[in-house]
CSV table of C-alpha atoms in Angstrom, one decimal:
chain,number,residue,atom,x,y,z
A,8,ASP,CA,0.0,0.0,0.1
A,9,GLN,CA,1.8,2.9,-1.4
A,10,GLN,CA,0.8,5.9,0.9
A,11,VAL,CA,2.9,8.5,-0.6
A,12,LYS,CA,3.0,8.6,-4.4
A,13,GLN,CA,5.4,10.5,-6.8
A,14,ASN,CA,3.6,9.8,-10.2
A,15,SER,CA,6.2,11.2,-12.3
A,16,PRO,CA,9.3,9.2,-12.4
A,17,SER,CA,11.3,11.9,-14.1
A,18,LEU,CA,11.1,15.6,-15.1
A,19,SER,CA,13.5,17.5,-17.5
A,20,VAL,CA,13.7,21.4,-17.3
A,21,GLN,CA,15.6,24.0,-19.0
A,22,GLU,CA,18.0,26.1,-16.8
A,23,GLY,CA,16.4,29.2,-15.4
A,24,ARG,CA,12.9,27.9,-15.6
A,25,ILE,CA,10.6,26.7,-12.9
A,26,SER,CA,10.6,22.9,-11.8
A,27,ILE,CA,7.7,21.6,-10.2
A,28,LEU,CA,7.7,18.3,-8.6
A,29,ASN,CA,4.3,16.6,-7.5
A,30,CYS,CA,3.3,14.4,-4.6
A,31,ASP,CA,0.2,12.8,-3.4
A,32,TYR,CA,-0.8,10.9,-0.4
A,33,THR,CA,-3.7,8.9,0.9
A,34,ASN,CA,-3.4,9.1,4.7
A,35,SER,CA,-5.3,11.9,5.9
A,36,MET,CA,-3.7,11.6,9.2
A,37,PHE,CA,-0.3,12.6,7.9
A,38,ASP,CA,0.5,16.2,9.5
A,39,TYR,CA,4.1,16.9,8.4
A,40,PHE,CA,5.6,16.6,5.0
A,41,LEU,CA,9.3,17.1,3.8
A,42,TRP,CA,11.2,17.2,0.7
A,43,TYR,CA,14.6,15.7,0.4
A,44,LYS,CA,17.2,15.7,-2.6
A,45,LYS,CA,19.6,12.8,-3.3
A,46,TYR,CA,22.5,12.5,-5.4
A,47,PRO,CA,23.7,9.2,-6.5
A,48,ALA,CA,25.8,6.9,-3.9
A,49,GLU,CA,24.8,9.8,-1.0
A,50,GLY,CA,22.3,10.0,1.4
A,51,PRO,CA,19.1,12.4,1.2
A,52,THR,CA,19.6,15.9,2.0
A,53,PHE,CA,16.9,17.7,3.5
A,54,LEU,CA,15.6,20.8,1.7
A,55,ILE,CA,12.3,22.1,3.1
A,56,SER,CA,9.4,20.9,5.2
A,57,ILE,CA,5.5,22.3,5.8
A,58,SER,CA,3.2,21.6,8.5
A,59,SER,CA,-0.4,20.9,8.0
A,60,ILE,CA,-1.5,23.8,9.6
A,61,LYS,CA,0.2,25.9,6.7
A,62,ASP,CA,-0.3,25.8,3.0
A,63,LYS,CA,2.9,27.3,1.9
A,64,ASN,CA,6.6,27.3,3.1
A,65,GLU,CA,9.3,29.2,1.3
A,66,ASP,CA,13.0,29.0,1.6
A,67,GLY,CA,15.1,31.0,-1.1
A,68,ARG,CA,14.4,29.2,-4.4
A,69,PHE,CA,12.5,26.4,-2.8
A,70,THR,CA,8.5,26.7,-2.1
A,71,VAL,CA,6.5,23.9,-0.9
A,72,PHE,CA,2.8,24.0,-1.3
A,73,LEU,CA,0.3,21.8,0.5
A,74,ASN,CA,-3.4,21.4,-0.5
A,75,LYS,CA,-4.8,19.5,2.1
A,76,SER,CA,-8.3,18.8,0.7
A,77,ALA,CA,-6.5,17.4,-2.4
A,78,LYS,CA,-4.0,15.4,-0.4
A,79,HIS,CA,-1.4,17.0,-2.5
A,80,LEU,CA,1.8,18.8,-2.3
A,81,SER,CA,4.4,20.3,-4.6
A,82,LEU,CA,7.8,21.6,-4.6
A,83,HIS,CA,8.7,24.6,-6.7
A,84,ILE,CA,12.3,25.3,-7.6
A,85,VAL,CA,12.9,29.0,-9.3
A,86,PRO,CA,15.1,29.4,-11.0
A,87,SER,CA,16.3,25.8,-12.0
A,88,GLN,CA,20.1,25.3,-11.9
A,89,PRO,CA,22.2,22.5,-13.5
A,90,GLY,CA,23.2,21.6,-9.8
A,91,ASP,CA,19.5,20.8,-8.9
A,92,SER,CA,19.7,17.8,-10.9
A,93,ALA,CA,19.1,15.0,-8.6
A,94,VAL,CA,16.4,12.6,-7.2
A,95,TYR,CA,13.8,14.3,-5.4
A,96,PHE,CA,11.7,12.6,-2.5
A,97,CYS,CA,8.8,13.6,-0.5
A,98,ALA,CA,7.9,12.2,2.8
A,99,ALA,CA,5.2,12.4,5.2
A,100,SER,CA,5.0,11.7,9.1
A,101,GLY,CA,2.3,11.4,11.4
A,102,GLY,CA,-0.6,9.1,10.0
A,103,GLY,CA,-1.4,7.3,13.3
A,104,THR,CA,2.2,5.8,13.9
A,105,SER,CA,5.1,7.3,15.8
A,106,TYR,CA,6.4,10.7,14.3
A,107,GLY,CA,9.8,9.1,14.0
A,108,LYS,CA,8.4,7.2,11.1
A,109,LEU,CA,8.8,9.0,7.6
A,110,THR,CA,7.0,7.6,4.7
A,111,PHE,CA,8.7,8.2,1.3
A,112,GLY,CA,7.5,8.4,-2.1
A,113,GLN,CA,9.5,6.7,-5.0
A,114,GLY,CA,11.3,9.6,-6.0
A,115,THR,CA,11.4,11.8,-9.1
A,116,ILE,CA,14.5,12.1,-11.3
A,117,LEU,CA,15.3,15.9,-12.1
A,118,THR,CA,17.3,16.9,-15.0
A,119,VAL,CA,18.0,20.8,-15.4
A,120,HIS,CA,19.6,21.4,-18.7
A,121,PRO,CA,22.1,24.3,-19.1
B,17,ASN,CA,30.2,20.1,12.4
B,18,ALA,CA,30.4,16.6,11.2
B,19,GLY,CA,27.2,15.0,9.7
B,20,VAL,CA,25.7,11.7,10.4
B,21,MET,CA,28.4,9.0,9.7
B,22,GLN,CA,28.1,5.5,8.5
B,23,ASN,CA,30.4,2.5,8.2
B,24,PRO,CA,31.3,0.6,6.3
B,25,ARG,CA,30.2,2.3,3.1
B,26,HIS,CA,30.3,-0.9,1.0
B,27,LEU,CA,29.7,-4.5,2.6
B,28,VAL,CA,29.9,-7.7,1.1
B,29,ARG,CA,28.6,-10.9,2.5
B,30,ARG,CA,28.1,-14.3,1.4
B,31,ARG,CA,24.6,-15.9,2.1
B,32,GLY,CA,24.6,-17.0,5.8
B,33,GLN,CA,26.8,-14.7,7.1
B,34,GLU,CA,26.1,-11.8,9.5
B,35,ALA,CA,26.1,-8.3,8.6
B,36,ARG,CA,26.7,-5.3,11.2
B,37,LEU,CA,26.0,-1.8,10.0
B,38,ARG,CA,27.1,1.2,12.0
B,39,CYS,CA,25.6,4.8,12.4
B,40,SER,CA,27.1,7.7,14.6
B,41,PRO,CA,24.5,10.3,14.8
B,42,MET,CA,25.5,14.1,14.3
B,43,LYS,CA,26.9,15.7,17.5
B,44,GLY,CA,24.1,16.8,19.8
B,45,HIS,CA,21.5,14.3,18.3
B,46,SER,CA,20.1,11.3,20.5
B,47,HIS,CA,17.5,10.1,18.0
B,48,VAL,CA,18.3,7.5,15.4
B,49,TYR,CA,16.5,6.2,12.5
B,50,TRP,CA,17.4,3.2,10.1
B,51,TYR,CA,15.8,3.1,6.6
B,52,ARG,CA,16.5,0.7,3.7
B,53,GLN,CA,16.3,1.4,0.1
B,54,LEU,CA,15.8,-1.6,-2.5
B,55,PRO,CA,16.7,-0.9,-6.2
B,56,GLU,CA,14.2,1.4,-7.9
B,57,GLU,CA,12.3,2.2,-4.6
B,58,GLY,CA,11.8,4.8,-2.2
B,59,LEU,CA,13.2,4.6,1.3
B,60,LYS,CA,11.4,2.2,3.8
B,61,PHE,CA,11.3,3.0,7.4
B,62,MET,CA,12.7,0.3,9.6
B,63,VAL,CA,13.2,1.4,13.1
B,64,TYR,CA,13.6,4.5,15.6
B,65,LEU,CA,15.8,4.4,18.6
B,66,GLN,CA,16.7,6.7,21.3
B,67,LYS,CA,19.7,6.0,23.7
B,68,GLU,CA,19.2,2.4,25.0
B,69,ASN,CA,15.5,2.4,23.9
B,70,ILE,CA,13.6,1.3,20.8
B,71,ILE,CA,10.7,3.7,20.1
B,72,ASP,CA,9.1,2.3,16.9
B,73,GLU,CA,10.5,-1.0,15.3
B,74,SER,CA,7.3,-1.4,13.4
B,75,GLY,CA,9.4,-1.5,9.8
B,76,MET,CA,11.8,-4.3,11.1
B,77,PRO,CA,11.5,-7.7,9.6
B,78,LYS,CA,10.5,-10.0,12.3
B,79,GLU,CA,13.3,-12.3,12.0
B,80,ARG,CA,17.1,-11.9,11.6
B,81,PHE,CA,16.9,-8.1,11.9
B,82,SER,CA,17.9,-6.3,15.2
B,83,ALA,CA,19.0,-2.7,16.1
B,84,GLU,CA,20.5,-1.3,19.2
B,85,PHE,CA,21.6,2.4,20.2
B,86,PRO,CA,23.8,1.9,23.4
B,87,LYS,CA,24.6,4.6,26.2
B,88,GLU,CA,28.0,4.7,24.6
B,89,GLY,CA,28.9,4.3,21.0
B,90,PRO,CA,27.2,4.1,17.5
B,91,SER,CA,23.9,2.5,16.7
B,92,ILE,CA,24.2,-0.9,15.1
B,93,LEU,CA,21.8,-2.5,12.6
B,94,ARG,CA,22.4,-6.2,12.7
B,95,ILE,CA,21.4,-8.7,10.0
B,96,GLN,CA,21.9,-12.4,10.7
B,97,GLN,CA,22.3,-15.1,8.1
B,98,VAL,CA,21.9,-12.6,5.3
B,99,VAL,CA,20.1,-13.7,2.1
B,100,ARG,CA,20.2,-12.2,-1.5
B,101,GLY,CA,17.0,-10.2,-0.8
B,102,ASP,CA,18.8,-8.3,1.9
B,103,SER,CA,21.0,-6.6,-0.7
B,104,ALA,CA,20.2,-2.9,-0.4
B,105,ALA,CA,21.2,0.3,0.7
B,106,TYR,CA,20.7,1.1,4.3
B,107,PHE,CA,20.5,4.6,5.4
B,108,CYS,CA,20.9,6.0,9.1
B,109,ALA,CA,19.3,9.4,10.1
B,110,SER,CA,19.3,11.5,13.3
B,111,SER,CA,17.5,14.2,14.9
B,112,PRO,CA,18.0,16.4,18.1
B,113,ARG,CA,15.0,15.5,19.8
B,114,LEU,CA,11.9,13.2,20.0
B,115,SER,CA,9.9,13.5,16.8
B,116,VAL,CA,6.7,15.2,17.5
B,117,ALA,CA,3.9,16.6,15.5
B,118,GLY,CA,5.0,19.3,13.3
B,119,GLU,CA,8.6,18.7,13.9
B,120,ASN,CA,10.4,16.0,12.4
B,121,GLU,CA,13.4,16.8,10.3
B,122,GLN,CA,15.7,14.0,10.0
B,123,TYR,CA,19.6,14.2,8.8
B,124,PHE,CA,20.9,11.3,6.7
B,125,GLY,CA,24.1,9.6,6.5
B,126,PRO,CA,25.6,8.5,3.3
B,127,GLY,CA,24.6,5.0,3.6
B,128,THR,CA,25.9,1.5,3.4
B,129,ARG,CA,25.4,-0.5,0.4
B,130,LEU,CA,25.0,-4.2,1.5
B,131,THR,CA,25.7,-6.7,-1.1
B,132,VAL,CA,25.1,-10.4,-0.5
B,133,THR,CA,26.8,-12.9,-2.9
């Protein structure tokens, strides 16, 4: 049962344009959401998070939007840079389990072309 | 400020042997989490530990797998009698405090890639 889904396995974007990565979840009890970036042969790096009491959180070039009614969140990267090319994972916590458990999506490979 | 340390980075074991994976959390962090990533999949939660306590082991396989985080020293994930299906990347993460609602950033190590031959 995949409770967090990233339906786009890959995304290709031109440098300077906006990258939009999407994530859907099924468990309405999730109340905290995170985005991680991962390079090959490295561990995930925390990017940005959002609590369910908010609908937007911004940090530099990264903005996360949360639509609780649609059970959908998205990560916007503006402007995109070639160094942003990586696998992006969304994750959720809460959901009736311990808050230590993060449930991850399958990941989206972002490629930013110069 | 050193990040989460994991060793070894690569580990090769034959079927039936034991694998021991070590994780040292970030300085000041007393909570450790283990995740497993199979090829072409996302990370799957295994266990959440505090010093000398297991908080949540709901993702641990019932047999052959165990984890500890002693008062002194690193956290250890132990896999006994490894099988080919155990081949994966194992990631450790840490956080400075108990994970509560609305506050759960975890910081990951580089992972240990286990190959079972």
